Coordinates of C-alpha atoms in Angstrom, one line a residue:
M1 CA -14.6 -20.2 29.0
A2 CA -18.1 -18.8 29.0
I3 CA -18.8 -18.6 25.3
N4 CA -22.2 -17.0 26.0
T5 CA -20.4 -14.1 27.5
E6 CA -18.1 -13.7 24.5
I7 CA -21.1 -13.7 22.2
N8 CA -22.6 -10.9 24.2
R9 CA -19.4 -9.0 24.2
L10 CA -19.2 -9.2 20.4
L11 CA -22.8 -8.1 20.0
N12 CA -22.1 -5.2 22.4
F13 CA -19.0 -4.2 20.4
A14 CA -20.9 -4.4 17.1
I15 CA -23.7 -2.1 18.3
Q16 CA -21.1 0.4 19.7
R17 CA -19.3 0.5 16.4
G18 CA -22.4 0.8 14.2
L19 CA -22.2 -2.6 12.6
M20 CA -25.7 -3.5 13.8
T21 CA -28.4 -2.2 16.0
K22 CA -30.2 -3.5 19.1
E23 CA -33.0 -4.8 16.8
D24 CA -30.4 -7.2 15.3
I25 CA -29.3 -8.8 18.5
F26 CA -31.2 -12.1 18.4
Y27 CA -30.8 -12.5 14.6
S28 CA -27.0 -12.1 15.0
A29 CA -26.8 -14.2 18.2
N30 CA -28.6 -17.1 16.5
R31 CA -26.1 -17.0 13.6
L32 CA -23.3 -17.0 16.1
I33 CA -24.6 -20.0 18.1
D34 CA -25.1 -21.9 14.9
L35 CA -21.5 -21.2 13.8
L36 CA -20.1 -22.0 17.2
K37 CA -22.3 -25.1 17.8
V38 CA -23.8 -23.6 20.9
H39 CA -27.4 -24.7 21.9
E40 CA -28.8 -21.4 23.3
F41 CA -28.1 -17.7 23.7
V42 CA -28.8 -15.8 27.0
P43 CA -28.5 -12.0 26.9
E44 CA -26.1 -10.5 29.4
K45 CA -25.3 -6.9 30.3
I46 CA -21.9 -6.0 29.0
D47 CA -20.2 -2.8 30.2
E48 CA -16.9 -2.3 28.2
T49 CA -15.5 -0.3 25.3
L50 CA -12.9 -1.9 23.0
E51 CA -10.8 -0.4 20.2
T52 CA -11.1 -3.6 18.1
A53 CA -12.9 -6.9 18.4
T54 CA -9.6 -8.8 18.5
P55 CA -9.6 -9.8 22.2
I56 CA -13.1 -11.2 21.8
L57 CA -12.3 -13.0 18.6
E58 CA -9.2 -14.6 20.1
N59 CA -11.3 -16.0 22.9
M60 CA -13.9 -17.3 20.5
L61 CA -11.2 -18.9 18.3
D62 CA -9.7 -20.6 21.3
Y63 CA -13.1 -22.0 22.1
A64 CA -13.6 -23.2 18.5
V65 CA -10.2 -24.9 18.5
A66 CA -11.0 -26.6 21.8
E67 CA -14.3 -27.8 20.4
K68 CA -12.5 -29.1 17.3
L69 CA -14.4 -26.7 15.0
L70 CA -11.1 -25.8 13.2
D71 CA -7.4 -26.5 13.2
D72 CA -5.2 -24.2 15.2
T73 CA -3.3 -22.5 12.3
V74 CA -3.1 -18.9 11.3
N75 CA -5.1 -19.4 8.1
E76 CA -7.8 -21.5 9.8
R77 CA -8.2 -18.9 12.5
D78 CA -8.4 -16.1 10.0
L79 CA -11.0 -17.9 7.9
F80 CA -13.1 -18.6 11.0
D81 CA -12.9 -15.2 12.8
T82 CA -14.1 -13.6 9.5
R83 CA -17.1 -15.9 9.5
I84 CA -17.7 -14.9 13.1
M85 CA -17.6 -11.2 12.3
D86 CA -19.9 -11.6 9.3
C87 CA -22.6 -12.6 11.8
V88 CA -22.7 -9.0 13.0
M89 CA -22.1 -7.3 9.7
P90 CA -24.5 -5.1 7.6
R91 CA -25.3 -6.1 4.0
P92 CA -23.4 -4.3 1.2
S93 CA -26.4 -2.2 0.3
E94 CA -26.6 -0.8 3.8
V95 CA -22.9 0.2 3.8
I96 CA -23.4 1.9 0.4
R97 CA -26.4 3.8 1.6
K98 CA -24.5 5.0 4.7
F99 CA -21.5 6.1 2.6
R100 CA -23.7 8.0 0.2
A101 CA -25.6 9.7 3.0
D102 CA -22.3 10.8 4.6
Y103 CA -20.9 11.9 1.2
S104 CA -23.9 14.2 0.8
Q105 CA -22.6 16.1 3.8
S106 CA -18.9 15.9 2.9
P107 CA -16.5 13.5 1.1
E108 CA -14.2 13.5 4.1
L109 CA -17.0 12.4 6.5
A110 CA -17.9 9.5 4.1
T111 CA -14.3 8.2 3.9
D112 CA -13.6 8.7 7.6
N113 CA -16.7 6.7 8.6
Y114 CA -16.0 4.0 6.0
Y115 CA -12.4 3.6 7.2
K116 CA -13.6 3.3 10.8
F117 CA -16.1 0.7 9.7
S118 CA -13.5 -1.3 7.9
I119 CA -11.4 -1.4 11.1
A120 CA -14.4 -2.3 13.3
S121 CA -15.3 -5.2 11.0
N122 CA -11.8 -6.5 11.4
Y123 CA -11.4 -6.4 7.6
I124 CA -8.5 -4.1 8.4
R125 CA -6.6 -6.1 11.0
K126 CA -5.4 -3.1 13.0
T127 CA -4.0 -5.2 15.8
R128 CA -1.6 -6.8 13.4
I129 CA -0.8 -3.6 11.6
D130 CA 0.1 -2.0 15.0
K131 CA 2.9 -4.6 15.2
N132 CA 4.7 -2.9 12.3
I133 CA 7.9 -1.0 13.3
I134 CA 7.6 2.5 11.8
W135 CA 9.7 5.7 12.0
Q136 CA 10.7 8.6 9.9
A137 CA 14.3 9.1 8.8
P138 CA 15.8 12.5 7.8
T139 CA 17.5 12.5 4.3
E140 CA 18.3 15.1 1.7
Y141 CA 14.9 14.4 0.2
G142 CA 13.0 15.1 3.4
D143 CA 11.8 12.8 6.1
L144 CA 11.2 9.4 4.6
D145 CA 8.7 6.9 6.1
I146 CA 10.2 3.5 7.0
T147 CA 8.1 0.4 7.9
I148 CA 9.4 -3.0 8.9
N149 CA 6.4 -5.0 7.9
L150 CA 5.3 -7.4 10.6
S151 CA 1.6 -7.4 9.9
K152 CA 1.5 -10.4 7.6
P153 CA 2.0 -13.6 9.7
E154 CA 4.3 -16.3 8.5
K155 CA 2.5 -19.2 6.8
D156 CA 2.0 -22.4 8.8
P157 CA 3.3 -25.5 7.0
R158 CA -0.1 -27.1 7.6
D159 CA -1.8 -24.2 5.8
I160 CA 0.7 -24.5 2.9
A161 CA 0.0 -28.3 2.7
K162 CA -3.8 -27.7 2.7
A163 CA -3.6 -25.0 0.0
K164 CA -2.0 -27.5 -2.4
T165 CA -5.1 -29.7 -2.1
V166 CA -7.6 -26.9 -2.9
K167 CA -9.0 -27.3 -6.4
S168 CA -8.4 -24.2 -8.5
T169 CA -11.7 -22.7 -9.8
G170 CA -10.5 -19.3 -11.0
Y171 CA -13.2 -17.7 -8.9
P172 CA -12.5 -15.0 -7.9
K173 CA -10.0 -14.3 -10.7
C174 CA -7.7 -12.3 -8.4
L175 CA -7.6 -10.7 -5.0
L176 CA -9.0 -7.4 -6.4
C177 CA -12.0 -8.6 -8.3
R178 CA -15.3 -7.4 -7.0
E179 CA -16.5 -11.0 -6.6
N180 CA -14.3 -11.1 -3.4
E181 CA -17.1 -9.2 -1.5
G182 CA -18.5 -11.8 0.9
Y183 CA -16.3 -14.6 -0.4
A184 CA -15.7 -17.2 2.4
G185 CA -12.1 -18.0 1.2
H186 CA -10.1 -21.1 1.6
A187 CA -6.5 -22.3 2.3
G188 CA -5.3 -20.6 -0.9
H189 CA -7.5 -17.4 -0.7
P190 CA -8.2 -15.0 2.2
A191 CA -11.7 -14.8 3.6
R192 CA -13.6 -11.7 2.5
E193 CA -17.0 -12.1 4.2
T194 CA -16.5 -8.8 6.0
H195 CA -15.4 -7.1 2.8
R196 CA -17.7 -4.2 1.7
I197 CA -16.9 -2.1 -1.4
I198 CA -18.3 1.3 -2.6
P199 CA -19.4 1.6 -6.2
L200 CA -18.1 4.7 -8.1
N201 CA -18.6 5.9 -11.7
F202 CA -16.1 7.8 -13.7
R203 CA -17.3 8.9 -17.2
G204 CA -19.8 6.0 -17.5
H205 CA -17.4 3.3 -16.3
G206 CA -17.7 1.4 -13.0
W207 CA -15.1 1.4 -10.2
F208 CA -15.1 0.3 -6.6
L209 CA -13.5 1.9 -3.6
Q210 CA -12.1 -0.2 -0.8
Y211 CA -9.4 -0.1 1.9
S212 CA -6.3 -2.2 1.9
P213 CA -6.6 -4.9 4.6
Y214 CA -2.9 -4.3 5.4
T215 CA -2.8 -0.5 5.5
Y216 CA 0.7 1.1 5.2
Y217 CA -0.4 4.7 5.8
N218 CA -3.6 6.5 6.9
E219 CA -6.7 5.5 5.0
H220 CA -4.7 3.4 2.5
C221 CA -7.4 2.8 -0.2
I222 CA -7.6 0.9 -3.4
L223 CA -9.6 2.0 -6.4
L224 CA -10.4 -1.1 -8.6
N225 CA -11.8 -1.5 -12.0
V226 CA -15.1 -3.3 -12.3
D227 CA -13.6 -5.4 -15.1
H228 CA -10.7 -7.8 -14.6
I229 CA -8.4 -6.2 -17.1
P230 CA -4.6 -5.6 -17.0
M231 CA -2.9 -2.5 -15.7
K232 CA -2.3 0.0 -18.5
I233 CA -1.0 3.6 -18.3
D234 CA -2.7 5.8 -20.9
R235 CA -5.0 8.7 -21.2
N236 CA -7.7 6.9 -19.2
T237 CA -5.3 6.7 -16.3
F238 CA -4.9 10.5 -16.1
E239 CA -8.6 11.0 -16.6
N240 CA -9.4 8.5 -13.7
I241 CA -6.9 10.2 -11.4
F242 CA -8.4 13.6 -12.2
D243 CA -12.0 12.2 -11.6
F244 CA -11.0 10.6 -8.3
I245 CA -9.4 13.6 -6.7
T246 CA -12.3 15.7 -7.9
E247 CA -14.7 13.5 -6.0
F248 CA -12.3 13.0 -3.0
P249 CA -10.2 16.2 -2.9
H250 CA -8.7 15.3 0.5
Y251 CA -7.2 12.1 -0.9
F252 CA -4.2 11.5 -3.3
V253 CA -4.3 8.7 -5.8
G254 CA -1.7 7.1 -8.0
S255 CA -1.1 4.1 -10.1
N256 CA 1.7 1.5 -10.2
A257 CA 3.6 1.4 -13.5
D258 CA 2.3 -1.1 -16.0
L259 CA 5.5 -3.1 -16.7
P260 CA 7.1 -5.9 -14.7
I261 CA 9.9 -5.0 -12.3
V262 CA 8.8 -1.3 -12.0
G263 CA 5.1 -2.2 -11.5
G264 CA 3.2 -3.5 -8.5
S265 CA 2.5 -7.0 -7.3
I266 CA -0.8 -7.3 -9.2
L267 CA -0.6 -6.2 -12.8
S268 CA -3.4 -8.4 -14.0
H269 CA -6.2 -6.2 -12.6
D270 CA -6.4 -2.4 -13.3
H271 CA -6.3 -0.5 -10.0
Y272 CA -5.0 2.5 -8.2
Q273 CA -3.9 3.2 -4.6
G274 CA -4.7 6.4 -2.6
G275 CA -5.3 7.7 0.8
H276 CA -5.3 10.5 3.3
Y277 CA -1.6 11.0 3.8
T278 CA 1.1 13.4 2.8
F279 CA 4.3 11.6 1.7
A280 CA 7.8 13.2 1.6
M281 CA 7.5 13.3 -2.2
A282 CA 4.4 15.6 -2.0
K283 CA 6.4 17.9 0.2
A284 CA 9.5 17.9 -2.1
P285 CA 10.0 21.3 -3.8
I286 CA 10.5 22.1 -7.5
E287 CA 14.2 22.6 -8.2
K288 CA 13.8 23.7 -11.8
E289 CA 10.8 25.1 -13.6
Y290 CA 9.8 23.9 -17.0
K291 CA 7.7 25.5 -19.7
F292 CA 5.8 23.5 -22.3
A293 CA 4.8 25.1 -25.6
G294 CA 1.1 25.0 -26.2
F295 CA 0.3 24.4 -22.5
D296 CA 0.3 27.9 -21.1
E297 CA -2.1 27.1 -18.3
V298 CA 0.1 24.3 -16.9
E299 CA 3.0 25.0 -14.5
G300 CA 5.8 22.4 -14.7
G301 CA 9.0 21.6 -13.0
R302 CA 11.6 19.0 -12.0
V303 CA 11.0 17.8 -8.4
K304 CA 13.9 17.6 -6.0
W305 CA 13.4 13.9 -5.5
A306 CA 15.5 10.7 -5.6
M307 CA 13.6 9.4 -8.6
S308 CA 13.2 11.3 -11.9
T309 CA 9.9 13.2 -11.4
I310 CA 8.1 15.9 -13.4
R311 CA 5.5 17.9 -11.5
L312 CA 2.6 19.5 -13.4
R313 CA 0.0 21.8 -11.9
S314 CA -3.1 23.4 -13.4
K315 CA -6.7 24.3 -13.0
N316 CA -7.3 23.4 -16.7
R317 CA -8.3 19.7 -17.0
Q318 CA -7.8 19.4 -20.7
Q319 CA -4.4 21.0 -20.9
L320 CA -3.2 19.1 -17.8
I321 CA -4.3 15.7 -19.1
D322 CA -3.2 16.4 -22.7
L323 CA 0.3 17.3 -21.4
C324 CA 0.4 14.1 -19.2
V325 CA -0.4 12.1 -22.3
K326 CA 2.2 13.9 -24.4
I327 CA 4.9 13.3 -21.8
L328 CA 3.9 9.6 -21.5
D329 CA 3.9 9.1 -25.3
D330 CA 7.2 10.8 -25.8
W331 CA 8.8 8.9 -22.9
R332 CA 7.5 5.5 -24.2
K333 CA 9.8 5.9 -27.3
Y334 CA 12.6 7.9 -25.7
S335 CA 16.2 6.6 -25.7
D336 CA 19.4 8.2 -24.5
E337 CA 22.4 5.9 -24.8
S338 CA 24.6 8.3 -22.9
V339 CA 22.7 7.5 -19.7
D340 CA 21.8 3.9 -20.5
I341 CA 18.2 4.6 -21.3
F342 CA 16.8 2.4 -24.1
A343 CA 13.0 2.4 -24.9
Y344 CA 13.1 -1.0 -26.5
S345 CA 15.0 -4.3 -26.6
G346 CA 13.8 -5.6 -29.9
E347 CA 10.0 -5.4 -29.6
T348 CA 10.0 -5.4 -25.8
P349 CA 9.1 -2.0 -24.3
H350 CA 10.9 -0.6 -21.3
N351 CA 9.7 2.9 -20.6
T352 CA 6.6 3.8 -18.6
I353 CA 5.4 6.2 -15.9
T354 CA 4.2 6.0 -12.3
P355 CA 1.6 8.8 -12.0
I356 CA 0.3 10.3 -8.8
G357 CA -2.4 13.0 -8.5
R358 CA -3.4 15.3 -5.6
R359 CA -5.3 18.6 -5.0
R360 CA -3.7 21.9 -3.9
G361 CA -6.8 24.0 -3.3
D362 CA -8.3 24.7 -6.7
Y363 CA -5.2 23.3 -8.5
Y364 CA -4.7 19.7 -9.7
E365 CA -1.1 18.5 -9.2
F366 CA 0.3 15.5 -11.0
D367 CA 3.7 13.9 -10.4
L368 CA 4.9 11.8 -13.3
V369 CA 7.8 9.5 -12.3
L370 CA 9.8 8.2 -15.3
R371 CA 10.4 4.5 -15.1
N372 CA 12.5 1.9 -17.2
N373 CA 12.5 -1.9 -16.5
R374 CA 15.6 -2.9 -18.6
T375 CA 17.8 -5.5 -17.1
T376 CA 21.6 -6.0 -17.8
D377 CA 24.2 -8.7 -17.0
E378 CA 25.5 -6.6 -14.2
H379 CA 22.0 -5.9 -12.8
P380 CA 19.8 -8.9 -13.7
L381 CA 17.0 -7.8 -11.5
G382 CA 16.8 -4.4 -13.2
L383 CA 19.2 -1.6 -14.1
F384 CA 16.8 1.0 -12.5
H385 CA 16.1 -1.2 -9.5
P386 CA 17.7 -1.7 -6.0
H387 CA 21.3 -2.7 -6.8
A388 CA 23.1 -5.6 -5.1
E389 CA 24.9 -3.2 -2.6
V390 CA 21.5 -2.5 -0.9
H391 CA 19.9 -5.9 -1.1
H392 CA 20.9 -6.6 2.5
I393 CA 18.1 -4.1 3.3
K394 CA 15.7 -4.4 0.4
K395 CA 15.8 -6.1 -3.0
E396 CA 12.0 -6.1 -3.9
N397 CA 10.5 -4.0 -6.6
I398 CA 10.0 -0.3 -6.1
G399 CA 6.3 0.2 -6.5
L400 CA 4.0 3.2 -6.0
I401 CA 4.3 3.3 -2.2
E402 CA 8.1 3.3 -2.2
V403 CA 8.2 5.8 -5.1
M404 CA 6.3 8.3 -2.9
G405 CA 8.8 7.9 0.0
L406 CA 7.6 5.0 2.2
A407 CA 9.9 2.0 2.5
V408 CA 8.1 -1.3 3.1
L409 CA 10.9 -3.5 4.5
P410 CA 11.0 -7.3 5.1
A411 CA 10.1 -8.7 8.6
R412 CA 13.6 -10.3 8.8
L413 CA 15.1 -6.9 9.5
K414 CA 13.5 -6.8 13.0
D415 CA 15.8 -9.5 14.4
E416 CA 18.7 -8.7 12.1
M417 CA 18.7 -5.0 13.2
A418 CA 18.5 -6.0 16.9
K419 CA 21.6 -8.1 16.4
V420 CA 23.4 -5.4 14.5
R421 CA 22.4 -2.9 17.1
E422 CA 23.7 -5.1 19.9
N423 CA 27.1 -5.5 18.1
L424 CA 27.4 -1.8 17.4
A425 CA 26.7 -1.0 21.1
A426 CA 29.3 -3.5 22.2
N427 CA 31.9 -2.0 19.8
V428 CA 32.4 -5.2 17.9
E429 CA 34.7 -4.4 15.0
D430 CA 33.5 -7.0 12.4
I431 CA 30.3 -9.0 12.0
S432 CA 31.2 -10.9 8.8
S433 CA 31.6 -14.1 10.8
I434 CA 28.1 -13.9 12.4
E435 CA 26.0 -15.9 10.0
E436 CA 22.6 -14.2 10.5
I437 CA 23.9 -10.7 10.0
A438 CA 27.0 -11.2 7.8
K439 CA 25.1 -9.7 4.8
H440 CA 25.2 -6.4 6.6
A441 CA 29.0 -6.5 7.3
E442 CA 30.1 -3.9 4.7
W443 CA 27.4 -1.5 5.7
Y444 CA 28.3 -2.1 9.4
K445 CA 31.9 -1.1 8.7
E446 CA 30.7 2.1 7.0
I447 CA 28.5 3.0 10.0
R448 CA 31.4 2.4 12.5
A449 CA 33.6 4.6 10.4
K450 CA 31.0 7.4 10.2
Y451 CA 30.2 7.8 13.9
D452 CA 32.8 8.4 16.7
N453 CA 30.9 7.2 19.7
I454 CA 28.3 4.5 19.3
N455 CA 26.8 3.1 22.5
A456 CA 23.6 1.5 23.9
D457 CA 21.9 4.8 24.1
N458 CA 22.3 6.0 20.5
A459 CA 22.8 2.8 18.5
D460 CA 19.1 2.4 17.7
G461 CA 18.7 6.0 16.5
I462 CA 21.9 5.7 14.4
L463 CA 20.6 2.5 12.8
K464 CA 17.2 4.0 12.0
T465 CA 18.9 7.1 10.4
E466 CA 21.2 4.9 8.3
I467 CA 18.4 2.7 7.1
G468 CA 16.7 5.9 5.9
I469 CA 19.8 6.8 4.0
V470 CA 20.0 3.4 2.4
F471 CA 16.4 3.8 1.3
S472 CA 17.2 7.1 -0.3
K473 CA 19.9 5.3 -2.2
I474 CA 17.4 2.6 -3.2
L475 CA 15.2 5.3 -4.7
E476 CA 18.1 6.8 -6.5
H477 CA 18.9 3.4 -8.0
A478 CA 15.3 3.3 -9.3
G479 CA 15.6 6.8 -10.9
V480 CA 16.3 6.7 -14.6
F481 CA 18.3 9.9 -14.5
K482 CA 21.0 10.0 -11.9
R483 CA 21.2 12.9 -9.5
D484 CA 24.5 14.2 -10.7
E485 CA 25.3 16.9 -13.3
K486 CA 25.3 14.6 -16.2
G487 CA 22.0 12.9 -15.2
L488 CA 20.1 16.1 -14.5
A489 CA 21.3 17.5 -17.8
A490 CA 20.0 14.4 -19.6
F491 CA 16.7 14.8 -17.7
D492 CA 16.4 18.4 -18.9
K493 CA 17.2 17.2 -22.4
F494 CA 14.3 14.8 -22.4
V495 CA 11.9 17.6 -21.1
E496 CA 13.2 19.9 -23.8
S497 CA 12.3 17.3 -26.5
V498 CA 8.8 17.2 -25.1
S499 CA 8.5 21.0 -25.1
K500 CA 9.2 21.3 -28.8

């Protein structure tokens, strides 16, 4: 392999993508030859245009492995290719200046260019994300987004063993802390040398905007608190959501709930997730209007959605936020034994909210999803959590992304669904004796009973539709008020108690 050519290819890519300019060539080339233990750099003319730097990086990594600069494991390669890309990266201050200059023209231009930059830098590993299997499934709640997540590679046993030897320093404190920017990483922490974050300020407090390295939808961003403090849903949450969609009116933003089971994977650091995407939830209509006494400038209603959701809409900031706080405070202490909702077990709280905000022209629209994390003997993982009958598809927590209508499903389903599809097409009556897919046996029987003619041409489409239906059931399980007459009446009863 001509490593000199690969260096030239990377420099050409970086210039094309705006990571550097021609004036930076020898500076960046010298950093690269030092990293790769090469003695000299010779400029070459490169005539190519690539979507990502991945093909070049893979060649460079193969060279580095051959030269024994690293072990050939996924984690070692990830750490090293991030060091390679950092050689052609601008400093954080340059990225911030560019973002602010773009923002002065339009917020959408700023985020669009920042997102493209995050892909070009390989911080967002687009080549891996493109491996995800994605589709939309029609349900009574609209077209739900389904993703079988293949973007996160399986851990190599050698990486796992090495991670155990890494001394814990507590720096950075978590994956969201701003100290990650530029951090080299190690066996137990991903490299962040290509990470660049944008400082924001809401009402005198510092925040940072970044994109998720494993985006699940268009421009999947994260808004993180400058301070490493736990998630907490309160008035500040609604104020921050309002401020964010004021500054970025083309984005939605929401927060995971602040309690275990119904919260996200990182509750230790206050953060939000947003992006430039319209989920099925945002398209769902109001099925019953609500009026709230003292909040004449706020429109309200119950959303036709699998989970128990109140939608509020207004141009009046104060009234909108005050009503959000009132609903939250009232829900925190609300119990209804008739539908198994209890606010507390002793001193342990169970009720909280998953809030989402978006703009509709001049209006601000908030969806407040009522959550409860109580467990029972019958449902030890959570009463309002995917029940055992759907665990063959998904048993993980229902966080913000799922709440809005996007299923993030485990990678195991790729092979399992291929096997199920094969048996469906072959008209196999029972799969309970096939070890790798026996967990799907009851569901498989239901599918066979539902469709008259399943064959090789339609089996894949049928499976994708049925997975969507299972996901809609999962969301219903997570809803605190069931979608039957009794449940909806109980929902209205709670809202009436807020309105008084």
